[in-house]
Amino acid sequence: MTMAGIVMGVIIGGVLRNLEPSPDVVRYVGFPGELFMNMLKAMVLPLIAASIVSGLSQLDGKTSGRLGSRAVMYYVITTTHAVILGIIVVSIIHPGDPTIKQKMGLEEGETANVPAAQKFLDLFRNAFPENILRATFSQVQTSYINRVNSNGTRRLVPVTGYINGMNVLGVIVFCIVMGLVISKIGAEAKPLANLFHALDVVITRMVMIIMWLGPIGIPSLIAQKMLEVTDLWATGRMLGWFVFTVVLGLAIQALITLPLIYFVGTRQNPYKFLRGLGQAIMTALGTSSSAASLPVTFRCLNKLGIDPRVTKFVLPVGAMVNMDGTALYEATASIFIAQMNGLDLSIGQIVTVSITATLASIGAASIPSAGLVTLLIVLTALGLPANDVSLIFAVDWFLGRLRTSVNIIGDALGCGFVHYSCEDYLKEDAE
Ligand code: ASP
């Protein structure tokens, strides 16, 4: 039903585009999608908290450690590969040249001014929030303000403030520690473990109800986006090679590399697994957010028979930090922008891209276009103008959906990887 809905969404969007609907009509078209997205997002906080705490409190410390280390190993291998692949495809295809920038009429801008190191520290500031309730709706962000000194001179100083949006990283870290402590304490903390377990069961059932709205919500989101995009063909022509490069890289990562790593680690058929993820992939295409797709990904993994003790712990963490699609995109887009500025990158700069693209993917929130925002980290490190991000803005609505799908494919295969490679430990733990 969702698949048929997506086709309908594209047709409705395509037909209505010709009628040039007013902005009000565009909002009406997207209204069911807006509600669907809200419902999914509302599930994210209770789902993450309940699943991590109940998952970890069921495991003994040793097993959690093993699952965790396998997951981290998988994240490191796949993210590193995504970044290297991105660098290779963009260097071979070389989609960027300075005339594109001229044609798009972008003024020379300033270099981005928040140093990558500060952004990196923000990651840790968010991981350890000072107030866990506040972390459920706002996150830390450092910015620079102009301060006037006593002698009248001005200087830029960093200030740490809050911006809207759930600090998922902080919530995850808090819940991981809580789950581990509950399991360590044992009988005395059992009521708390039961509470989170019950919450998990209830939220999972609520997600099942919401999923019935997918075949209406997802096409509505897609049709709305198609109506909002202006100059589809003009930007398509100019950025066509860039889009092709990213799509090719993402396709290789999702259809060859990840399945291969999964197969090597588990000896299971990865394509059978991918087929079972259909609904989650479609939700990612529709919502462009791995957080909003999280409830659906959970459901798909349960149906695929992945041990809930693995999914509950590994999936939310993966959705937050493991973003293969975004990592590949950060590398490709930053080198594309460098090419448009007529810059040939040295080996040192390529190493810089690899490191910062990895950090930028870890730091990106699981919400639409987050990767575009954290691209600034890579551009800053390369000394490129911050407002060059606007050059690729026109195609981000499309590429953002694709990279989100690759992100969730990576997270889901990661759960499968941990499940099959820790089967013995899990059996032992259950006994
Ligand atoms: N939207 C992506 C996600 O949720 C992040 C990104 O923009 O790259 O996974």
Coordinates of C-alpha atoms and ligand atoms in Angstrom, one line a residue:
M1 CA 0.0 0.0 0.0
T2 CA 2.8 2.4 0.8
M3 CA 4.6 1.7 -2.4
A4 CA 1.3 2.4 -4.4
G5 CA 1.0 5.5 -2.3
I6 CA 4.4 6.8 -3.3
V7 CA 3.6 6.3 -6.9
M8 CA 0.4 8.2 -6.4
G9 CA 2.3 11.0 -4.6
V10 CA 4.7 11.4 -7.5
I11 CA 1.8 11.5 -10.0
I12 CA -0.3 14.0 -7.9
G13 CA 2.8 16.2 -7.3
G14 CA 3.7 16.1 -11.1
V15 CA 0.1 16.8 -12.2
L16 CA -0.5 19.6 -9.7
R17 CA 2.8 21.3 -10.5
N18 CA 1.5 22.1 -14.0
L19 CA -1.5 23.8 -12.4
E20 CA 0.8 26.1 -10.4
P21 CA -1.1 25.8 -7.1
S22 CA -0.9 28.6 -4.5
P23 CA 1.3 28.1 -1.4
D24 CA -1.9 27.5 0.6
V25 CA -2.9 24.6 -1.6
V26 CA 0.6 23.2 -1.3
R27 CA 0.2 23.2 2.5
Y28 CA -3.1 21.4 2.2
V29 CA -1.5 18.7 0.0
G30 CA 1.2 18.2 2.7
F31 CA -1.2 18.3 5.7
P32 CA -1.8 14.6 6.1
G33 CA 2.0 14.1 5.8
E34 CA 2.6 16.7 8.4
L35 CA 0.3 14.9 10.9
F36 CA 1.9 11.6 10.0
M37 CA 5.4 13.0 10.6
N38 CA 4.3 14.5 13.9
M39 CA 2.9 11.2 15.1
L40 CA 6.1 9.3 14.3
K41 CA 8.2 12.0 15.9
A42 CA 6.1 11.9 19.1
M43 CA 7.0 8.2 19.4
V44 CA 10.7 8.8 19.2
L45 CA 11.4 9.9 22.8
P46 CA 9.4 7.2 24.6
L47 CA 10.6 4.6 22.1
I48 CA 14.3 5.3 22.5
A49 CA 14.1 5.5 26.3
A50 CA 11.9 2.4 26.7
S51 CA 13.8 0.3 24.3
I52 CA 17.3 1.1 25.5
V53 CA 16.5 0.8 29.2
S54 CA 14.4 -2.3 28.8
G55 CA 16.9 -3.9 26.4
L56 CA 20.0 -3.3 28.5
S57 CA 18.4 -4.2 31.8
Q58 CA 17.6 -7.6 30.4
L59 CA 21.3 -8.3 29.6
D60 CA 24.2 -8.9 31.9
G61 CA 27.0 -6.4 31.8
K62 CA 29.3 -8.8 29.8
T63 CA 26.9 -9.4 27.1
S64 CA 26.0 -5.7 26.7
G65 CA 29.8 -5.1 26.4
R66 CA 30.1 -7.7 23.6
L67 CA 27.1 -6.4 21.7
G68 CA 28.4 -2.8 22.1
S69 CA 31.9 -3.6 20.9
R70 CA 30.6 -5.5 17.8
A71 CA 28.3 -2.6 17.0
V72 CA 31.1 0.0 17.3
M73 CA 33.4 -2.2 15.1
Y74 CA 30.6 -2.3 12.5
Y75 CA 30.1 1.5 12.7
V76 CA 33.8 2.2 12.3
I77 CA 34.2 -0.1 9.3
T78 CA 31.1 1.0 7.4
T79 CA 31.5 4.8 8.1
T80 CA 35.2 4.8 7.1
H81 CA 34.3 2.9 3.9
A82 CA 31.5 5.3 3.1
V83 CA 33.8 8.3 3.4
I84 CA 36.6 6.7 1.3
L85 CA 34.0 5.7 -1.3
G86 CA 32.6 9.2 -1.5
I87 CA 36.1 10.6 -2.0
I88 CA 36.9 8.1 -4.8
V89 CA 33.7 8.6 -6.8
V90 CA 33.8 12.4 -6.6
S91 CA 37.4 12.5 -7.6
I92 CA 36.9 10.2 -10.5
I93 CA 33.7 11.7 -11.9
H94 CA 34.9 15.3 -11.0
P95 CA 31.4 16.8 -11.2
G96 CA 32.4 20.3 -10.1
D97 CA 34.0 23.1 -12.1
P98 CA 34.1 26.9 -11.4
T99 CA 31.7 27.8 -14.2
I100 CA 28.8 26.2 -12.2
K101 CA 29.3 28.6 -9.4
Q102 CA 29.4 31.5 -11.8
K103 CA 26.2 30.4 -13.5
M104 CA 24.5 30.0 -10.2
G105 CA 25.4 33.6 -9.5
L106 CA 26.7 33.1 -5.9
E107 CA 28.7 36.0 -4.5
E108 CA 32.1 35.3 -2.8
G109 CA 31.2 34.7 0.8
E110 CA 33.0 34.5 4.1
T111 CA 34.7 31.4 5.4
A112 CA 32.6 29.7 8.0
N113 CA 33.5 31.0 11.4
V114 CA 32.7 28.4 14.1
P115 CA 35.8 26.2 14.3
A116 CA 35.3 22.5 13.8
A117 CA 36.8 21.9 17.2
Q118 CA 34.0 23.8 18.9
K119 CA 31.4 21.8 17.0
F120 CA 33.2 18.7 18.0
L121 CA 33.1 19.7 21.7
D122 CA 29.4 20.4 21.3
L123 CA 29.0 16.7 20.6
F124 CA 30.3 15.9 24.0
R125 CA 28.4 18.7 25.7
N126 CA 25.3 17.2 24.2
A127 CA 26.3 13.7 25.2
F128 CA 26.4 14.7 28.9
P129 CA 23.5 17.1 29.4
E130 CA 23.2 19.1 32.6
N131 CA 19.5 18.5 32.8
I132 CA 17.9 15.4 31.3
L133 CA 14.4 16.9 31.1
R134 CA 15.8 19.8 29.1
A135 CA 17.6 17.3 26.8
T136 CA 14.2 16.0 25.6
F137 CA 13.5 19.3 23.8
S138 CA 16.7 21.3 23.4
Q139 CA 20.3 20.8 22.6
V140 CA 23.6 22.8 23.1
Q141 CA 25.1 24.8 20.3
T142 CA 28.1 27.1 20.5
S143 CA 28.1 30.3 18.5
Y144 CA 30.3 33.4 18.4
I145 CA 29.3 36.8 19.6
N146 CA 31.1 40.2 19.2
R147 CA 32.2 41.4 22.6
V148 CA 33.5 44.9 23.2
N149 CA 36.5 45.1 25.5
S150 CA 37.1 47.8 28.1
N151 CA 39.5 49.5 25.7
G152 CA 36.9 49.7 23.0
T153 CA 38.2 46.9 20.8
R154 CA 36.0 44.1 19.7
R155 CA 36.6 40.4 19.7
L156 CA 34.7 37.3 18.9
V157 CA 34.0 35.0 21.9
P158 CA 32.4 31.6 21.9
V159 CA 29.1 31.3 23.9
T160 CA 27.3 28.1 24.5
G161 CA 23.5 28.4 24.2
Y162 CA 20.5 26.2 23.5
I163 CA 18.6 25.6 20.3
N164 CA 15.3 23.8 19.8
G165 CA 15.2 20.1 19.0
M166 CA 15.6 16.9 21.1
N167 CA 19.1 16.1 22.3
V168 CA 18.9 12.5 21.2
L169 CA 22.5 11.8 22.0
G170 CA 22.1 13.0 25.6
V171 CA 19.0 10.9 26.1
I172 CA 20.7 7.8 24.7
V173 CA 23.8 8.2 26.9
F174 CA 21.6 8.7 30.0
C175 CA 19.4 5.7 29.1
I176 CA 22.4 3.4 28.4
V177 CA 23.8 4.1 31.8
M178 CA 20.5 3.7 33.5
G179 CA 19.8 0.3 31.7
L180 CA 23.3 -1.0 32.7
V181 CA 22.8 0.1 36.3
I182 CA 19.4 -1.5 36.5
S183 CA 20.8 -4.8 35.3
K184 CA 23.7 -4.6 37.8
I185 CA 21.4 -3.8 40.8
G186 CA 19.1 -6.7 40.0
A187 CA 16.0 -7.5 42.1
E188 CA 15.7 -4.1 43.8
A189 CA 15.5 -2.2 40.5
K190 CA 13.2 -4.8 38.8
P191 CA 10.1 -2.6 39.1
L192 CA 11.8 0.1 37.1
A193 CA 12.9 -2.4 34.4
N194 CA 9.3 -3.7 34.3
L195 CA 8.0 -0.2 33.9
F196 CA 10.2 0.5 30.9
H197 CA 9.4 -2.9 29.4
A198 CA 5.7 -2.2 29.6
L199 CA 6.2 1.2 28.0
D200 CA 8.1 -0.4 25.2
V201 CA 5.3 -2.9 24.5
V202 CA 2.7 -0.1 24.5
I203 CA 4.7 2.2 22.3
T204 CA 5.4 -0.6 19.8
R205 CA 1.6 -1.2 19.6
M206 CA 1.0 2.5 19.1
V207 CA 3.5 2.5 16.2
M208 CA 1.6 -0.3 14.6
I209 CA -1.5 1.8 14.6
I210 CA 0.3 4.8 13.2
M211 CA 1.8 2.7 10.4
W212 CA -1.6 2.3 8.9
L213 CA -1.5 6.1 8.0
G214 CA 1.8 5.6 6.1
P215 CA 0.1 5.0 2.7
I216 CA -1.5 8.4 3.0
G217 CA 1.1 10.3 5.0
I218 CA 4.2 9.4 2.9
P219 CA 2.8 10.3 -0.5
S220 CA 1.4 13.5 0.9
L221 CA 4.9 14.5 2.0
I222 CA 6.4 13.6 -1.4
A223 CA 3.7 15.4 -3.4
Q224 CA 4.2 18.5 -1.2
K225 CA 7.9 18.5 -1.7
M226 CA 7.5 18.1 -5.5
L227 CA 5.3 21.2 -5.5
E228 CA 7.6 23.3 -3.4
V229 CA 10.7 22.7 -5.5
T230 CA 11.3 25.5 -8.0
D231 CA 13.4 25.4 -11.2
L232 CA 13.6 21.6 -11.1
W233 CA 15.1 21.3 -14.5
A234 CA 17.4 24.2 -14.4
T235 CA 19.2 23.1 -11.2
G236 CA 18.9 19.5 -12.4
R237 CA 21.0 20.4 -15.5
M238 CA 23.6 22.3 -13.6
L239 CA 23.9 19.9 -10.7
G240 CA 23.1 16.8 -12.7
W241 CA 26.6 15.3 -12.4
F242 CA 26.8 16.0 -8.7
V243 CA 23.5 14.2 -8.2
F244 CA 24.7 11.3 -10.3
T245 CA 27.9 11.1 -8.3
V246 CA 26.1 11.0 -4.9
V247 CA 23.5 8.5 -6.2
L248 CA 26.2 6.2 -7.5
G249 CA 28.1 6.4 -4.3
L250 CA 25.0 5.7 -2.2
A251 CA 24.0 2.8 -4.4
I252 CA 27.4 1.2 -4.2
Q253 CA 27.4 1.6 -0.4
A254 CA 23.8 0.3 0.1
L255 CA 23.8 -2.5 -2.5
I256 CA 27.3 -3.8 -2.6
T257 CA 29.5 -2.7 0.4
L258 CA 27.1 -3.0 3.3
P259 CA 25.7 -6.3 2.1
L260 CA 29.2 -7.6 1.6
I261 CA 30.3 -6.6 5.1
Y262 CA 27.1 -8.2 6.5
F263 CA 27.7 -11.4 4.5
V264 CA 31.3 -11.7 5.6
G265 CA 30.4 -11.1 9.3
T266 CA 27.3 -13.3 9.4
R267 CA 27.2 -15.7 6.4
Q268 CA 23.6 -14.8 5.9
N269 CA 21.9 -13.6 2.7
P270 CA 21.9 -9.7 2.9
Y271 CA 19.5 -9.2 0.1
K272 CA 16.8 -11.2 1.8
F273 CA 17.3 -9.0 4.8
L274 CA 17.1 -5.8 2.6
R275 CA 13.8 -7.0 1.2
G276 CA 12.4 -7.1 4.7
L277 CA 13.3 -3.5 5.2
G278 CA 11.0 -2.2 2.4
Q279 CA 8.6 -0.4 4.7
A280 CA 11.4 1.3 6.7
I281 CA 13.2 2.4 3.5
M282 CA 10.0 3.9 2.1
T283 CA 9.4 5.7 5.4
A284 CA 12.9 7.2 5.2
L285 CA 12.3 8.3 1.6
G286 CA 9.0 9.9 2.7
T287 CA 10.2 11.6 5.9
S288 CA 13.9 12.2 5.2
S289 CA 14.6 11.5 8.9
S290 CA 16.0 8.4 10.5
A291 CA 14.5 9.4 13.8
A292 CA 11.0 9.5 12.4
S293 CA 11.6 6.2 10.6
L294 CA 13.0 4.6 13.7
P295 CA 9.6 3.2 14.9
V296 CA 9.1 1.5 11.5
T297 CA 12.7 0.2 11.4
F298 CA 12.1 -1.5 14.7
R299 CA 9.0 -3.2 13.4
C300 CA 10.8 -4.4 10.3
L301 CA 13.7 -5.9 12.4
N302 CA 11.3 -7.6 14.7
K303 CA 9.6 -9.2 11.7
L304 CA 13.0 -10.3 10.4
G305 CA 13.5 -12.2 13.6
I306 CA 16.4 -10.1 15.0
D307 CA 16.7 -10.5 18.7
P308 CA 14.9 -7.7 20.4
R309 CA 17.7 -7.4 23.0
V310 CA 19.9 -6.4 20.1
T311 CA 17.5 -4.2 18.3
K312 CA 16.5 -2.3 21.4
F313 CA 20.0 -1.3 22.2
V314 CA 21.8 -1.2 18.8
L315 CA 19.2 0.4 16.6
P316 CA 18.6 3.8 18.5
V317 CA 22.3 4.2 19.0
G318 CA 22.9 3.5 15.3
A319 CA 20.2 5.9 14.2
M320 CA 22.0 8.6 16.1
V321 CA 25.7 8.0 15.3
N322 CA 25.9 5.6 12.4
M323 CA 25.1 7.5 9.2
D324 CA 26.8 5.9 6.2
G325 CA 24.8 7.9 3.7
T326 CA 25.5 11.2 5.4
A327 CA 29.2 10.4 5.8
L328 CA 29.5 9.7 2.0
Y329 CA 27.5 12.8 1.3
E330 CA 29.7 15.0 3.4
A331 CA 32.9 13.8 1.7
T332 CA 31.4 14.1 -1.8
A333 CA 29.7 17.5 -1.3
S334 CA 32.7 19.1 0.3
I335 CA 35.1 18.0 -2.5
F336 CA 32.5 19.0 -5.1
I337 CA 32.4 22.5 -3.5
A338 CA 36.2 22.6 -3.5
Q339 CA 36.2 21.7 -7.2
M340 CA 33.7 24.5 -7.9
N341 CA 36.1 26.9 -6.2
G342 CA 38.9 25.7 -8.5
L343 CA 40.7 24.1 -5.6
D344 CA 42.7 20.9 -6.1
L345 CA 43.0 19.1 -2.7
S346 CA 46.3 18.0 -1.4
I347 CA 46.7 14.6 0.4
G348 CA 46.6 16.4 3.7
Q349 CA 43.3 18.1 2.8
I350 CA 41.9 14.8 1.7
V351 CA 42.8 13.3 5.1
T352 CA 41.1 16.4 6.7
V353 CA 38.0 15.6 4.6
S354 CA 38.0 12.0 5.8
I355 CA 38.2 12.9 9.5
T356 CA 35.8 15.8 9.5
A357 CA 33.3 14.1 7.2
T358 CA 33.2 11.2 9.7
L359 CA 32.7 13.6 12.6
A360 CA 30.1 15.6 10.7
S361 CA 28.1 12.4 10.1
I362 CA 28.3 11.4 13.8
G363 CA 27.2 15.0 14.8
A364 CA 24.3 15.2 12.3
A365 CA 20.9 14.9 14.0
S366 CA 18.5 12.3 12.5
I367 CA 16.3 15.0 11.0
P368 CA 15.8 16.3 7.5
S369 CA 18.8 18.1 5.9
A370 CA 20.9 17.8 9.1
G371 CA 23.7 16.6 6.9
L372 CA 23.7 19.9 5.0
V373 CA 24.1 21.8 8.3
T374 CA 27.0 19.7 9.5
L375 CA 28.7 20.1 6.1
L376 CA 29.9 23.4 7.5
I377 CA 32.3 21.5 9.7
V378 CA 34.0 20.0 6.7
L379 CA 34.0 23.3 4.7
T380 CA 35.4 25.2 7.7
A381 CA 38.2 22.7 8.0
L382 CA 39.1 23.1 4.3
G383 CA 38.8 26.9 4.5
L384 CA 36.0 27.1 2.0
P385 CA 33.2 29.7 2.0
A386 CA 30.3 28.7 4.3
N387 CA 27.6 30.1 2.0
D388 CA 28.7 27.7 -0.8
V389 CA 26.4 25.3 1.0
S390 CA 23.5 27.1 -0.7
L391 CA 24.9 25.9 -4.1
I392 CA 23.7 22.4 -3.4
F393 CA 20.6 23.4 -1.4
A394 CA 18.4 23.0 -4.4
V395 CA 19.0 19.3 -4.7
D396 CA 19.1 18.5 -1.0
W397 CA 15.4 17.7 -0.7
F398 CA 16.1 14.7 -3.0
L399 CA 19.6 13.6 -1.9
G400 CA 18.6 14.0 1.7
R401 CA 15.9 11.3 1.3
L402 CA 18.3 8.9 -0.4
R403 CA 21.1 9.3 2.1
T404 CA 18.5 8.9 5.0
S405 CA 17.5 5.6 3.4
V406 CA 21.1 4.5 3.2
N407 CA 21.5 5.6 6.8
I408 CA 18.7 3.3 8.0
I409 CA 19.9 0.4 5.8
G410 CA 23.3 0.7 7.5
D411 CA 21.7 0.8 11.0
A412 CA 19.4 -2.2 10.3
L413 CA 22.2 -4.3 8.7
G414 CA 24.3 -3.4 11.8
C415 CA 21.6 -4.9 14.0
G416 CA 21.7 -8.1 11.9
F417 CA 25.5 -8.1 12.0
V418 CA 25.5 -7.9 15.8
H419 CA 22.6 -10.4 16.2
Y420 CA 24.3 -13.1 14.1
S421 CA 27.8 -12.5 15.3
C422 CA 26.8 -12.6 19.0
E423 CA 24.2 -15.5 18.7
D424 CA 26.1 -17.7 21.1
Y425 CA 26.5 -15.0 23.8
L426 CA 22.8 -14.1 23.5
K427 CA 21.8 -17.8 24.0
E428 CA 24.1 -18.1 27.0
D429 CA 22.8 -14.9 28.5
A430 CA 19.2 -16.1 28.1
E431 CA 20.0 -19.3 29.9
Ligands
ASP1 N1 18.3 13.3 7.4 C1 19.3 12.4 7.7 C2 18.9 11.4 8.7 O1 17.9 11.6 9.4 C3 20.5 13.1 8.1 C4 21.1 13.9 7.0 O2 20.5 15.0 6.7 O3 22.1 13.5 6.4 O4 19.4 10.3 8.8

